[in-house]
XYZ file of C-alpha atoms in Angstrom:
204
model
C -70.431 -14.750 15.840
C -68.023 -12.583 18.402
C -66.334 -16.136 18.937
C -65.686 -16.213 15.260
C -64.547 -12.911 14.678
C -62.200 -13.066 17.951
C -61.032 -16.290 16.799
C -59.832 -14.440 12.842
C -58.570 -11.931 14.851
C -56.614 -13.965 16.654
C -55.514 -16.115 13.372
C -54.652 -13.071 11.827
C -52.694 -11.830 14.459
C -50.681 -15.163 14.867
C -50.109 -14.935 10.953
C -48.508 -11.514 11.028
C -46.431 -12.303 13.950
C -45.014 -15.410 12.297
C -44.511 -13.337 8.992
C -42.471 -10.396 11.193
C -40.305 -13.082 12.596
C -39.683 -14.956 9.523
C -38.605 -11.367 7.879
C -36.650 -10.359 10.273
C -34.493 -13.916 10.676
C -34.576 -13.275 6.866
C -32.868 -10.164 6.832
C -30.512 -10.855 9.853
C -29.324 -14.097 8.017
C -28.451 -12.004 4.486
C -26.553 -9.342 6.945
C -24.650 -12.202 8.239
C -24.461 -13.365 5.028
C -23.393 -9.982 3.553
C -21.024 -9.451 6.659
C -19.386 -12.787 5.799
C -18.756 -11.790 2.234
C -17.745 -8.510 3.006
C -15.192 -10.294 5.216
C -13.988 -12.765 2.737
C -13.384 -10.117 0.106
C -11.076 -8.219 2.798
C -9.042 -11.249 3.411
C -8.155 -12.037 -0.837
C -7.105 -8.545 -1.023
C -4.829 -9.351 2.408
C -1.767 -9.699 -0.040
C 1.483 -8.012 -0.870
C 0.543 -5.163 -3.997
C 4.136 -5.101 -5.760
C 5.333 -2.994 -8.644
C 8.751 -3.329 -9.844
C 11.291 -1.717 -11.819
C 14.978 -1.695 -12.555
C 17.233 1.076 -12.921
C 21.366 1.919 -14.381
C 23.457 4.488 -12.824
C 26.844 5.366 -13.813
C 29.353 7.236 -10.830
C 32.232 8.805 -11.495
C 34.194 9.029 -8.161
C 36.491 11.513 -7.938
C 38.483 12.351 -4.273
C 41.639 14.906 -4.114
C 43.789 15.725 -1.386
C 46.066 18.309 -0.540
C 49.105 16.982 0.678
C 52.081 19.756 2.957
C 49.453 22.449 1.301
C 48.849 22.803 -2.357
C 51.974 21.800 -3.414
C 51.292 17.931 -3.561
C 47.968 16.885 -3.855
C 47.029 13.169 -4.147
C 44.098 11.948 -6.408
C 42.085 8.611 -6.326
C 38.779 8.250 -8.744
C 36.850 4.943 -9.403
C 34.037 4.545 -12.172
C 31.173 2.584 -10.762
C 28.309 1.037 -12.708
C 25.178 -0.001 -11.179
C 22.301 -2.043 -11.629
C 19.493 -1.879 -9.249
C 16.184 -3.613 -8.779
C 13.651 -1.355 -7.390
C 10.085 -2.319 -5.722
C 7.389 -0.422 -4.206
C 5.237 -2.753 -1.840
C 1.946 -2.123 -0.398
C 1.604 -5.341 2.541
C -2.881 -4.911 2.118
C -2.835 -7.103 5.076
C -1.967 -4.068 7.201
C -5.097 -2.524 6.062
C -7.559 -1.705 9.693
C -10.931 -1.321 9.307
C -14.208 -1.706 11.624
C -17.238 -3.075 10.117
C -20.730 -1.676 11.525
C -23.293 -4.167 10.711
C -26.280 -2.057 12.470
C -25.557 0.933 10.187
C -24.097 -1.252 7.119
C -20.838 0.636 7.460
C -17.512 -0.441 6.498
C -14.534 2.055 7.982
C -11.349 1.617 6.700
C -9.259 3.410 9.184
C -6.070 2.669 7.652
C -3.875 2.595 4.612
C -1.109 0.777 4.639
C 1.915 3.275 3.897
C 4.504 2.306 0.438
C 7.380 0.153 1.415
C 10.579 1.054 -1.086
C 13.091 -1.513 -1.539
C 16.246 -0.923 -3.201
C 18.981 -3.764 -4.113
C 22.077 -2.221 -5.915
C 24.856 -4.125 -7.483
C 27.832 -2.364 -7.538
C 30.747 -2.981 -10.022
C 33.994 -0.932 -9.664
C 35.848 -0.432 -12.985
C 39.338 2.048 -13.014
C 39.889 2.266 -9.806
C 43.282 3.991 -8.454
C 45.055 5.886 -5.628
C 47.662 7.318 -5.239
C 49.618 6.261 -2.615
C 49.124 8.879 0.431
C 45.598 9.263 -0.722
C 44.007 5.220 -0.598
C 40.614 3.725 -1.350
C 39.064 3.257 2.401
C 35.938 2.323 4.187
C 34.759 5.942 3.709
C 35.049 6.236 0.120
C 32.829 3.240 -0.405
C 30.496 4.415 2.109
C 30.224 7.922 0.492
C 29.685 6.345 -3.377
C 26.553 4.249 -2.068
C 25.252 7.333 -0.268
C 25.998 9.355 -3.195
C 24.233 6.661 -5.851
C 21.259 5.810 -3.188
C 20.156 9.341 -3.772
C 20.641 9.411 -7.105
C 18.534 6.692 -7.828
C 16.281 8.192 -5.603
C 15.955 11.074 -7.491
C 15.307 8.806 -11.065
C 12.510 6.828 -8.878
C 10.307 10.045 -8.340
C 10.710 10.896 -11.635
C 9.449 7.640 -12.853
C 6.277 6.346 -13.095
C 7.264 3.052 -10.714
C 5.262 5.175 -7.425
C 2.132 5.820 -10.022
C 1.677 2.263 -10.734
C 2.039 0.990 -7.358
C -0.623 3.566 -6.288
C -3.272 2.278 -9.135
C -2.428 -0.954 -8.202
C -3.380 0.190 -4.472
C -6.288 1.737 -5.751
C -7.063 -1.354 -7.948
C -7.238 -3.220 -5.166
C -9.458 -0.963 -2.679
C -12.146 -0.700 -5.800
C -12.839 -4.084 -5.105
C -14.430 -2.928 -1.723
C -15.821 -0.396 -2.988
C -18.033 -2.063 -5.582
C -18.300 -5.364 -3.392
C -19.458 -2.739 -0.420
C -21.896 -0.612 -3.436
C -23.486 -4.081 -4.689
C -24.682 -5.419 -1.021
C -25.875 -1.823 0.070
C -23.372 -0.778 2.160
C -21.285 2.293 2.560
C -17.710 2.334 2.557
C -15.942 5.095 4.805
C -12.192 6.113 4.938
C -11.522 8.647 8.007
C -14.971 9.591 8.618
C -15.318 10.369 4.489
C -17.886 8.510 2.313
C -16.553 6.414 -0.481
C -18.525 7.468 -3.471
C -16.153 6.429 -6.139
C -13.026 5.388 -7.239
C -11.028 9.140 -7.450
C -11.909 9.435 -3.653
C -9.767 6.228 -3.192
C -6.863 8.109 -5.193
C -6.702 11.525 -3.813
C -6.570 9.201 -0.014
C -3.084 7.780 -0.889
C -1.668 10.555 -2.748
């Protein structure tokens, strides 16, 4: 009878061992598998966010100068139209992050900072001098300093740097929810990622 018993004990022993290994090459495989996705998911969103937008100026230049004191002055002007194509980049693959598989963690330890490009074409229309007073280097030089910031000012006040961000955040919310679904945590500088705001007030 003890031969029995010692032998079920054994049995059931052997059973329960099997069953612990079995669950926990189970549950290593769907981390891996999880991991995997996780990492997949990161790599589609590796891509260049654009948002685009196109903007008109129209400069009058207007340059005087006081020639043997005020007595002569010489005038030169120039009415300049432009047309410029304006885009606000986010390059995802510059995204870091760590992934900690023990804890189910993903850290995203960096956002990639907006990249503004601006292409002006500039067309010239009325231009004149006078003679002792020319159209040089300078002058062109100062009228694309002078429009740069102009349409500087008419990009903040647009709503071209909104849209790139919620297309940033667009983006990121894909993590977030992969991350949610699988039972991990996303984490941006030592924060938890509960929701999508969280992701906007990061980038603002």
């Amino acid at each position: 009878m003890k031969k029995v018993l010692f032998g079920a004990l054994i049995a059931l022993a052997s059973v329960l061992i099997y069953k612990s290994c079995t669950d926990e090459r189970d549950q290593k495989s769907i981390l891996e598998e999880n991991s995997m996705l996780i990492q997949q998911e990161l790599q589609n969103v590796s891509k260049l966010v654009v948002t685009e937008g196109h903007f008109a100026e129209v400069y009058n230049y207007k340059d005087s100068k006081e020639l043997f004191g005020p007595l002569v002055t010489a005038h030169k002007k120039a009415l300049v139209v432009v047309n410029a194509d304006v885009s606000i980049a986010y390059d995802m693959s510059k995204i870091k992050y760590e992934m900690d598989e023990e804890q189910r963690l993903l850290r995203i330890t960096r956002i990639p900072e907006p990249e503004l490009k601006i292409s002006p074409d500039f067309e010239y229309y009325d231009v004149t001098a006078d003679y002792l007073n020319p159209f040089n280097a300078d002058d062109y030089n100062t009228i694309k300093r002078n429009v740069n910031a102009s349409l500087m000012g008419k990009i903040e006040a647009s709503a071209l740097r909104t849209n790139a961000e919620n297309r940033l955040v667009s983006e990121l919310s894909r993590i977030l929810v992969l991350t949610n679904t699988m039972g991990w945590s996303l984490v941006y500088d030592n924060i938890p990622v509960k929701n999508t705001e969280q992701l906007r007030t990061f980038i603002d």
